[in-house]
Coordinates of C-alpha atoms and ligand atoms in Angstrom, one line a residue:
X12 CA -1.8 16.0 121.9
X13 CA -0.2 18.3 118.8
X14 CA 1.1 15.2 116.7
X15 CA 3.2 17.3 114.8
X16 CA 5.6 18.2 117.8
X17 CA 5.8 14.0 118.5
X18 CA 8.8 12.8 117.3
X19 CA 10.3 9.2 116.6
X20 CA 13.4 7.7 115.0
X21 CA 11.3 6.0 112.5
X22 CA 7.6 4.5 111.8
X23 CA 8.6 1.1 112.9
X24 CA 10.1 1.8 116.7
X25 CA 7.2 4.2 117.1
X26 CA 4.8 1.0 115.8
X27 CA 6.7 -1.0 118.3
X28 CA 6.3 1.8 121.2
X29 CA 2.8 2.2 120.1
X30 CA 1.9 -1.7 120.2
X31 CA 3.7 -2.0 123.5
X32 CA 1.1 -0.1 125.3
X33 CA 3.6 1.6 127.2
X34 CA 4.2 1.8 130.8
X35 CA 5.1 5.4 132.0
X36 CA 7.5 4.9 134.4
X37 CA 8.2 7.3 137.7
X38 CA 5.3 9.1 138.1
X39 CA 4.3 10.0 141.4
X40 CA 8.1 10.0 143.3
X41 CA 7.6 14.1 144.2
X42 CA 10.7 14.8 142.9
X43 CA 11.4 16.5 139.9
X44 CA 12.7 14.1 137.1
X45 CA 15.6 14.7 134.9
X46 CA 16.5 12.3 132.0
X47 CA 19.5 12.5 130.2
X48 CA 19.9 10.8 126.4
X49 CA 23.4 9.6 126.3
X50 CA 26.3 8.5 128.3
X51 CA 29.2 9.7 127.1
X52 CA 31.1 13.1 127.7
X53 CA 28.1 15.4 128.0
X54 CA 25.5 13.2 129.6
X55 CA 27.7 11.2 131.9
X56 CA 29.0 14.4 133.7
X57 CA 25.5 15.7 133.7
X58 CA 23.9 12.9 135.0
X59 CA 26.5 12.5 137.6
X60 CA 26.4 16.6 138.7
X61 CA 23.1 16.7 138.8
X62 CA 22.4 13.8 141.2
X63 CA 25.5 14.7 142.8
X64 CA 25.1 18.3 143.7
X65 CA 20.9 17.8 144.3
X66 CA 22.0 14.7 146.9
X67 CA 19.0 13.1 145.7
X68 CA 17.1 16.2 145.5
X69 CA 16.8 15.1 141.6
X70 CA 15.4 12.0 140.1
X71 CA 17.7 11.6 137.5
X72 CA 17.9 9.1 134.5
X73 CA 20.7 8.1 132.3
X74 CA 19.6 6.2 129.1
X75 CA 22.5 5.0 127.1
X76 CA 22.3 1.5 124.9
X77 CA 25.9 0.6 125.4
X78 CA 26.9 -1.5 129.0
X79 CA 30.5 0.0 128.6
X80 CA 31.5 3.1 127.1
X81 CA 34.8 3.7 125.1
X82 CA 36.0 6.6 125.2
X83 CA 37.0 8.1 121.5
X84 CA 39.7 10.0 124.0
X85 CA 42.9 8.2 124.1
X86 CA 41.5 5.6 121.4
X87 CA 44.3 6.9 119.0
X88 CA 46.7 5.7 121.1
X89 CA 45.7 2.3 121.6
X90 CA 46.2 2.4 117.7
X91 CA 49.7 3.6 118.0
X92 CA 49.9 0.5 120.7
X93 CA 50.7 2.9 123.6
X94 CA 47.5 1.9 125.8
X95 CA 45.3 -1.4 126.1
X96 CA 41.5 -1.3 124.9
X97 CA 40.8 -1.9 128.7
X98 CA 42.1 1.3 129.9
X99 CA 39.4 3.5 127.5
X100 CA 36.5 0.9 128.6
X101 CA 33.9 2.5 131.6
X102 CA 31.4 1.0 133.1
X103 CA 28.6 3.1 134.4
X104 CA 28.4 1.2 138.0
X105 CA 29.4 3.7 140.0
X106 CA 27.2 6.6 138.2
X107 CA 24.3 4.2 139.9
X108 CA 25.4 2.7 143.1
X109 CA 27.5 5.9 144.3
X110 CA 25.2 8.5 143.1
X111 CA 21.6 7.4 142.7
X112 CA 21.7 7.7 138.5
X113 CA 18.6 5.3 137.3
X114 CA 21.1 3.9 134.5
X115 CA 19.0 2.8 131.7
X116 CA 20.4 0.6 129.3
X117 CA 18.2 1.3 126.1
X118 CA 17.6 3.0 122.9
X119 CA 15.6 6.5 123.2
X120 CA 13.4 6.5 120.4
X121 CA 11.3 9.4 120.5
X122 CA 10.6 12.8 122.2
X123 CA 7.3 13.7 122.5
X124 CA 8.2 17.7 123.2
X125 CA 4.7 18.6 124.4
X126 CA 4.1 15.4 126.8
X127 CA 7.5 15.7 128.0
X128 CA 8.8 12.0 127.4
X129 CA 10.8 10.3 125.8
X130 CA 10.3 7.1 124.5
X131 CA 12.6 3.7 124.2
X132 CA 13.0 1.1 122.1
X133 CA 12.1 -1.2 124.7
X134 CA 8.7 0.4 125.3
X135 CA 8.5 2.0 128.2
X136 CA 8.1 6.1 128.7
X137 CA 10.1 8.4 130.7
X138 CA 8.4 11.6 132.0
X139 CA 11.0 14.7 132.6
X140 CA 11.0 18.2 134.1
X141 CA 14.0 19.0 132.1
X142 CA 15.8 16.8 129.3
X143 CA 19.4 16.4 128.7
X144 CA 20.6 15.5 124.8
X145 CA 24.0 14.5 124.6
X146 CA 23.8 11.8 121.7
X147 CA 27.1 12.6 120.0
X148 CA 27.3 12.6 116.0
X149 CA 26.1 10.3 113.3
X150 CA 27.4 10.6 109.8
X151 CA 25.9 11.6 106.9
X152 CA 24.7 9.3 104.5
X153 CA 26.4 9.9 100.8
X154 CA 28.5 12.0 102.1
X155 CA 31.8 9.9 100.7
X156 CA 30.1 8.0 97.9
X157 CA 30.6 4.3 97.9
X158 CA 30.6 4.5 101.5
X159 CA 27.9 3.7 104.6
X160 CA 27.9 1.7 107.5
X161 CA 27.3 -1.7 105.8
X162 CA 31.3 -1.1 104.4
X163 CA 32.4 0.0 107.4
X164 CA 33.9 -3.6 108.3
X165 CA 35.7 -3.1 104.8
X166 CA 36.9 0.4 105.0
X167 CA 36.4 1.5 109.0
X168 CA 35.9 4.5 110.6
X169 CA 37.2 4.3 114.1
X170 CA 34.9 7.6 115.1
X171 CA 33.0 5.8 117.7
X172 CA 35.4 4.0 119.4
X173 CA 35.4 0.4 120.7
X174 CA 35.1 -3.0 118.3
X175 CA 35.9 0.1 115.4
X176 CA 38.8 1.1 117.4
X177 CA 40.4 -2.5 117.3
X178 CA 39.4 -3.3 114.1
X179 CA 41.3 -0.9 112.6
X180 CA 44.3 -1.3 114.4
X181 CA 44.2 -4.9 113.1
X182 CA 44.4 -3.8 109.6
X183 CA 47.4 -1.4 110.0
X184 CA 49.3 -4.1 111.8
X185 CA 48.4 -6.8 109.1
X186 CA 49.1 -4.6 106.2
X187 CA 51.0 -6.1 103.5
X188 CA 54.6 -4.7 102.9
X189 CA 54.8 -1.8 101.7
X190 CA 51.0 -1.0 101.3
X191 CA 49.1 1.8 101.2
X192 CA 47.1 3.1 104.1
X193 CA 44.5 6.1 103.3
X194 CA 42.3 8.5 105.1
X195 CA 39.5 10.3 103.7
X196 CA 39.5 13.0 106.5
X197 CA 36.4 15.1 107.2
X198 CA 34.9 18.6 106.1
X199 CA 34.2 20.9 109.2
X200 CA 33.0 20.8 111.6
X201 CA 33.5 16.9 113.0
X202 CA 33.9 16.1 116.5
X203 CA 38.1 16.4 117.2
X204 CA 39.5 18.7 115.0
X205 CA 42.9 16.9 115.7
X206 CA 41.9 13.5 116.2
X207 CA 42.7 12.9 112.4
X208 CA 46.2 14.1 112.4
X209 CA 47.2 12.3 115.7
X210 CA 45.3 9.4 113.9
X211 CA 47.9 9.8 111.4
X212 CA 50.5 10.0 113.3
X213 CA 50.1 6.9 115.2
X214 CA 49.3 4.8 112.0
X215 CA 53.2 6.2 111.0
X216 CA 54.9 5.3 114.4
X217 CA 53.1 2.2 114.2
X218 CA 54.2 1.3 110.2
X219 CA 57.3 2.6 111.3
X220 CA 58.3 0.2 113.4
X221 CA 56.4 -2.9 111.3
X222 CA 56.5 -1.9 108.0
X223 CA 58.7 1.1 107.1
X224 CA 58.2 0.9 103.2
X225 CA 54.4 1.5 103.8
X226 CA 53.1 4.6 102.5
X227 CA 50.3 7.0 104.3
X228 CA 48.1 8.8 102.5
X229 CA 45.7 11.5 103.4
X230 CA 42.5 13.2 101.3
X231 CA 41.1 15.9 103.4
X232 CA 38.7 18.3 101.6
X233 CA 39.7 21.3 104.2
X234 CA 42.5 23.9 103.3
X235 CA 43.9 23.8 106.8
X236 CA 43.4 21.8 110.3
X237 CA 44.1 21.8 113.5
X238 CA 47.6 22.6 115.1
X239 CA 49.1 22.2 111.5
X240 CA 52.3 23.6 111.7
X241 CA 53.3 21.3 114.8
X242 CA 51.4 17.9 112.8
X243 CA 53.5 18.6 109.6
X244 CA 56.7 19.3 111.3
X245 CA 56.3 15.9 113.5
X246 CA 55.7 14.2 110.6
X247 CA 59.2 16.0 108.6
X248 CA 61.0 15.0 111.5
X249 CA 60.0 10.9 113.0
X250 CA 57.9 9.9 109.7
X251 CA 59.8 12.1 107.0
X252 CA 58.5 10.7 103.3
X253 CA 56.1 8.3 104.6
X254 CA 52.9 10.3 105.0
X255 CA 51.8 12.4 102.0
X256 CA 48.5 15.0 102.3
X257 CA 46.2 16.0 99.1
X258 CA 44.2 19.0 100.3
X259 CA 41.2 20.3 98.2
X260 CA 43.9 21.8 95.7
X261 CA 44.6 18.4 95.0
X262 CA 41.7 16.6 94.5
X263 CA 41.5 15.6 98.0
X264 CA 37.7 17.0 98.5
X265 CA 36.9 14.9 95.3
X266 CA 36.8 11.4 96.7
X267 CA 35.0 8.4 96.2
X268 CA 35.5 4.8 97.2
X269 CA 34.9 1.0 96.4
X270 CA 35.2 -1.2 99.3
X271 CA 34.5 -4.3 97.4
X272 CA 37.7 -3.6 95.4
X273 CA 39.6 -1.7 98.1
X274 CA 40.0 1.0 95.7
X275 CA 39.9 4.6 96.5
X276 CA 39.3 7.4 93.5
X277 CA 41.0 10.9 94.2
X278 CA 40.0 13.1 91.2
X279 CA 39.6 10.8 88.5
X280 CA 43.4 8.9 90.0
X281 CA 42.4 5.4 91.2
X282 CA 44.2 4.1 94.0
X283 CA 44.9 0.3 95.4
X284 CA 44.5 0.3 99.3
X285 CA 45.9 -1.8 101.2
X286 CA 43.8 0.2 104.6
X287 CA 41.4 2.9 104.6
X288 CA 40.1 4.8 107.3
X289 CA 37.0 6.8 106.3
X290 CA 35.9 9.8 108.4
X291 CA 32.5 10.7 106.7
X292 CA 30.7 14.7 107.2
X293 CA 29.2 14.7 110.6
X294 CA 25.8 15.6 111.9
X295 CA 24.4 15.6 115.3
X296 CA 23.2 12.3 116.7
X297 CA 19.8 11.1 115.0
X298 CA 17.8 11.4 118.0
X299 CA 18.3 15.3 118.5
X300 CA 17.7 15.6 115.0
X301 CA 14.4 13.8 114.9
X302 CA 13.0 15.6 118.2
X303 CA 13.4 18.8 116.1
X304 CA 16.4 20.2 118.1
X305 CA 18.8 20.4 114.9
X306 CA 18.9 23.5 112.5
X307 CA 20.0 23.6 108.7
X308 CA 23.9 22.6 109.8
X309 CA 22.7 19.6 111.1
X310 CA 24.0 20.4 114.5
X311 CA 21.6 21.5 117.8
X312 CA 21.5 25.3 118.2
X313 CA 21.7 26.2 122.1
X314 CA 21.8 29.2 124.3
X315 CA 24.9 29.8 125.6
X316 CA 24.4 30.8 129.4
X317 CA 22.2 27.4 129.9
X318 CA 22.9 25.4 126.9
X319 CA 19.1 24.6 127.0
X320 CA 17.7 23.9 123.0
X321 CA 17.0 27.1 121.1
X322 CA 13.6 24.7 119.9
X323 CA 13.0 23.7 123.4
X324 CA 13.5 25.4 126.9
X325 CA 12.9 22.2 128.5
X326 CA 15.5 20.4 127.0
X327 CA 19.7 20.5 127.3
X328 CA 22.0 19.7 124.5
X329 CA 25.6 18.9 125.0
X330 CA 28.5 18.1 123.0
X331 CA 29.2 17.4 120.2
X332 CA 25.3 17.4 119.2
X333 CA 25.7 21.5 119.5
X334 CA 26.2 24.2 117.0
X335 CA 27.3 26.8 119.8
X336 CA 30.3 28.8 118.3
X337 CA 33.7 28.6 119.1
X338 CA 34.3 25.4 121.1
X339 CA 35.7 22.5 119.6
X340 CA 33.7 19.3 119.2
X341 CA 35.6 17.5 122.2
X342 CA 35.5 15.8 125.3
X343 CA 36.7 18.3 127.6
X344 CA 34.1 20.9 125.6
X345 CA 31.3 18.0 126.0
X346 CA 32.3 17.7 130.1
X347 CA 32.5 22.0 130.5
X348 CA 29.6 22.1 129.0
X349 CA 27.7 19.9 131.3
X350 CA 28.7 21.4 134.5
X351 CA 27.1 24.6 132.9
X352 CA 23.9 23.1 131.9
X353 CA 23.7 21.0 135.6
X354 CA 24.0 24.2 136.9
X355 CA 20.9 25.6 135.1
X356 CA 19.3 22.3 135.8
X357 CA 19.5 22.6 139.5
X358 CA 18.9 26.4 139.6
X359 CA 15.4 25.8 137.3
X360 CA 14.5 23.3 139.6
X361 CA 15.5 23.1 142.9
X362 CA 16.1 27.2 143.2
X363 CA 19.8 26.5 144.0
X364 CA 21.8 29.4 142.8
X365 CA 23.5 29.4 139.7
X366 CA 26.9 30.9 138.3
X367 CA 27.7 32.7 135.2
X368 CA 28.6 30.3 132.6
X369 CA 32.3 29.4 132.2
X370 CA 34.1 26.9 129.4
X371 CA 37.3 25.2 128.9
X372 CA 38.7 23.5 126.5
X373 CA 42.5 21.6 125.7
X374 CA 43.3 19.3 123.2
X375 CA 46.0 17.1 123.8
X376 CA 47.1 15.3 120.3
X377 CA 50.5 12.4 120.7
X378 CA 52.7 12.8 117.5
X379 CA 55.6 10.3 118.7
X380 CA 56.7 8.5 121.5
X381 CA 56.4 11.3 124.5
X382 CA 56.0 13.9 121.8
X383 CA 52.5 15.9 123.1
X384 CA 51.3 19.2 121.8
X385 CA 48.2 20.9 122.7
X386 CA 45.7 23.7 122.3
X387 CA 43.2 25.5 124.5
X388 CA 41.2 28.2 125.5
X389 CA 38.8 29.3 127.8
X390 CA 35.4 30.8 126.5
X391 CA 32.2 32.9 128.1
X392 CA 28.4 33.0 127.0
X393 CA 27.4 35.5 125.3
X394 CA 24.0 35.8 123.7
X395 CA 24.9 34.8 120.2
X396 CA 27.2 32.0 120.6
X397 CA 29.9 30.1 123.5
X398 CA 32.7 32.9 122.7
X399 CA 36.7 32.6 122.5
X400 CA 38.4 34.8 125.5
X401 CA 42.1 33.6 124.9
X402 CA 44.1 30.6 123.9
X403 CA 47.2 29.1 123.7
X404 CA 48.9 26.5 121.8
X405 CA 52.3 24.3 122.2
X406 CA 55.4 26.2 119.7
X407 CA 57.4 24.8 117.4
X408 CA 61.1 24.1 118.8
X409 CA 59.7 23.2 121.9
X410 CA 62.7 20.7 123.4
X411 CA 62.3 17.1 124.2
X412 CA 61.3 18.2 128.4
X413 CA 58.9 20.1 127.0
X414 CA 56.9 17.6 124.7
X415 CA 57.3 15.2 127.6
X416 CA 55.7 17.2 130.0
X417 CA 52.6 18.0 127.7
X418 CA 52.2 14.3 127.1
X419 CA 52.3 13.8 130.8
X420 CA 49.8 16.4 131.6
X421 CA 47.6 14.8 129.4
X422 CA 47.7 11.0 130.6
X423 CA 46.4 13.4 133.9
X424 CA 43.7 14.8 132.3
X425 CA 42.4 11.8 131.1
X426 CA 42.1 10.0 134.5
X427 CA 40.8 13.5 135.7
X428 CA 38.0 13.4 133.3
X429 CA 37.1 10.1 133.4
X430 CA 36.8 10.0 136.8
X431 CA 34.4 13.5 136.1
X432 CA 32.4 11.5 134.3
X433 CA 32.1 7.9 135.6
X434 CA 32.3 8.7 139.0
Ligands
FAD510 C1 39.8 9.5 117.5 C2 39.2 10.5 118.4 C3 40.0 11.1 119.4 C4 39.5 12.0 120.3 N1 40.4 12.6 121.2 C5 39.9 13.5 122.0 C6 40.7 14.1 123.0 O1 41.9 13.8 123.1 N2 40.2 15.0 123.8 C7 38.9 15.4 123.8 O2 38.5 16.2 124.6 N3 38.1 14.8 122.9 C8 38.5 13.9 122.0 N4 37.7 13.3 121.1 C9 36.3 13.9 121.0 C10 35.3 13.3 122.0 O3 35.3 11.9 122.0 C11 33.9 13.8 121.7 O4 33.9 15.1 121.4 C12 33.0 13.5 123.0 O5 32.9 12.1 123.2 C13 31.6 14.1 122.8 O6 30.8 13.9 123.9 P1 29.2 13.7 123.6 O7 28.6 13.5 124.9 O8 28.8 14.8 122.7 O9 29.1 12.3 122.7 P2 29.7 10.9 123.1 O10 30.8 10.9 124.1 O11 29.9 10.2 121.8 O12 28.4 10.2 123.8 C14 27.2 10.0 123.1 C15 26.5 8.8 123.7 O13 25.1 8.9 123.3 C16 24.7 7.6 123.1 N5 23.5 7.7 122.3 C17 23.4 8.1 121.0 N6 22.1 8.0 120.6 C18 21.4 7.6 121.6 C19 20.0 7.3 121.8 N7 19.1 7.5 120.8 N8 19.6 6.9 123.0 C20 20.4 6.7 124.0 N9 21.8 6.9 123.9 C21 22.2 7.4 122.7 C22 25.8 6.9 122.5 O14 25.7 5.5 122.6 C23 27.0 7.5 123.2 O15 27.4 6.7 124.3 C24 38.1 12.4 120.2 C25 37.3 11.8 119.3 C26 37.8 10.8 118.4 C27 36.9 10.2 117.4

């Protein structure tokens, strides 16, 4: 075995895996074996299309650590108080009992890319055909100095959603009176370009109505963001003075924080917090980066037509984990994406025939009550990169009907792609 191509998420789970004296699990069933790492966006829909469309033809395995999945979708507005934690919780019963997923509930710790296995932090070893990555991101350590996960009680970042999610919303509702709430938004490219802003926004609809001398403010190292225009003017018109943005002009790229003192320094200024929300740089989730898939950005280069590794022919990566050109890090992306690579999947290994890749994306964003925008496009594979064909966004002016109708549509979506994913 080439030792070099054997890799772990760290000397002691591969000591552990090692002293285990690990089973390998499903040898022997005929069938070809797909695991998937990951249960969210990506790997749910793949697991559940490939088992699905094979009817059984597949022996496929979901390993994800977590019993329920919250969804990151929608968890901006259980902030702004407009749905309940339980409506973003899935379980992944059906994925199992409906459609034949082996649902693993575990830590992968390690892909060995030559044995074709992947190890868990329980012990055992899974053998696959084909391997699906969707881990999601992790953040980068230093990245907002003063900042890492053991603060993240202190000064949360409600980008994985679930205990985060709620958390968070407790502090904004038990902010003092006229306090300050702050985001340090992240550089590109992070998984939602506008889940920030609607963040934002639903922080202000919810001081709004609790605290209306509270004060927002924003640091965001980027010059621009996502559906701009439509944020700022939503803001001008149901928040107007409350919420006040320091781009990179400003300082706001020149941040660090104290969470022992709940103090927050933008370019020398030191600010009293009464909340803050940090959104740290993004890389693709620690397990795709140790197996080798990741290149210098951080992120999983794929090909396209496929989305199979450009490191690894053998092996898928999905969503947000990918550096693949034009899509958005999002859900819907993450859920396009997997039908594609299912496809491939099925075609490599069953010989069932397989379509020209096509993508979709929208992303919905809530401003104010029954105020929804959104943006989209479709996009084809080309050689280099997931390309752009056209897109659309909502306008500005659009009237009241309008903004209802968008909100609506997306309430649809979600239950749609749930449902996609979770069976
Ligand atoms: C506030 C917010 C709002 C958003 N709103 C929208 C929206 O409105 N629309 C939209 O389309 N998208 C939205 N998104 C983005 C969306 O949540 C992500 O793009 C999407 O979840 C990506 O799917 P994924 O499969 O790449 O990762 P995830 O859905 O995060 O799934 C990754 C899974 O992998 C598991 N995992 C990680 N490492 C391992 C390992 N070593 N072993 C086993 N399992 C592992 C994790 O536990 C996790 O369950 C939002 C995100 C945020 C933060």
């Amino acid at each position: 075995m080439k030792r070099d191509r054997r890799h772990f998420l760290g000397a002691t789970a591969a000591l552990t895996a090692t002293l285990a004296a690990p089973t390998v699990w499903g040898q022997g069933s005929g069938r070809p074996k797909v695991v998937v790492i990951g249960g969210g966006a990506g790997g749910a829909t793949a697991a559940r299309y490939i088992a699905k469309d094979s009817d059984g033809g597949i022996d496929v395995t979901l390993v994800e650590p977590s019993r329920d999945f919250y969804t990151c979708f929608f968890s901006n507005l259980v902030i702004g108080g407009f749905r309940e934690m339980a409506s973003i919780r899935h379980s992944y019963g059906k994925l199992a009992s409906e459609f034949g997923v082996n649902v693993v509930h575990d830590w992968a710790i390690g892909i060995d890319r030559d044995a074709k296995t992947v190890t868990l932090a329980g012990g055992a070893v899974l053998p696959y055909d084909r391997l699906v990555v969707s881990p999601g991101i992790d953040f980068v350590q230093g990245s907002v100095p003063g900042w890492d996960v053991s603060a993240q009680h202190a000064m949360p970042h409600a980008y994985k959603a679930g205990s985060q999610t709620e958390l968070l919303k407790h502090q904004i509702e038990a902010m003092p009176e006229g306090g300050l709430f702050c985001m340090i938004a992240p550089p590109n490219p992070f998984r939602c370009p506008p889940g920030p802003y609607e963040r934002i926004s639903m922080v202000a609809h919810v001081l709004k109505e609790r605290n209306p001398t509270a004060k927002i403010l924003v640091a965001d190292p980027k010059e621009k963001f996502s559906k701009q225009a439509l944020f700022e003017d939503g803001w001008e018109t149901h928040y107007g003075g409350m919420i006040e943005r320091l781009g990179p002009d400003f300082g706001g790229g020149n941040v660090s924080v104290d969470p022992a003192a709940m103090t927050v320094d933008i370019d020398g200024e030191v600010n009293e917090v009464a909340v803050c929300n940090v959104i740290p740089k993004q890389k693709a989730g620690r397990i795709a980066e140790l197996a080798g898939l990741a290149d210098e950005t951080g992120f999983c280069p794929v090909v396209p037509a496929t989305m199979q590794s450009r490191m690894d022919e053998n092996i898928h990566v999905l969503g947000d984990a990918t550096n693949q050109g034009d899509m958005p890090k999002s859900g819907f992306a993450a859920n396009s994406q997997a039908k594609v690579a299912a496809m491939a999947i099925r075609g490599a290994l069953t010989g069932s025939k397989v379509f020209p890749a096509k993508f979709t994306n929208t992303c919905w964003s809530l401003i104010s009550p029954e105020n929804g925008i959104k943006v989209g496009a479709t996009y084809e594979a080309t050689e280099d990169k997931i390309a752009k064909v056209d897109g659309f966004i909502s306008q500005l002016g659009e009237d009241a009907d309008q903004r209802m109708e968008t909100f609506v549509e997306s309430v649809g979506w979600y239950s749609g792609i749930t449902t996609d994913m979770f069976g």
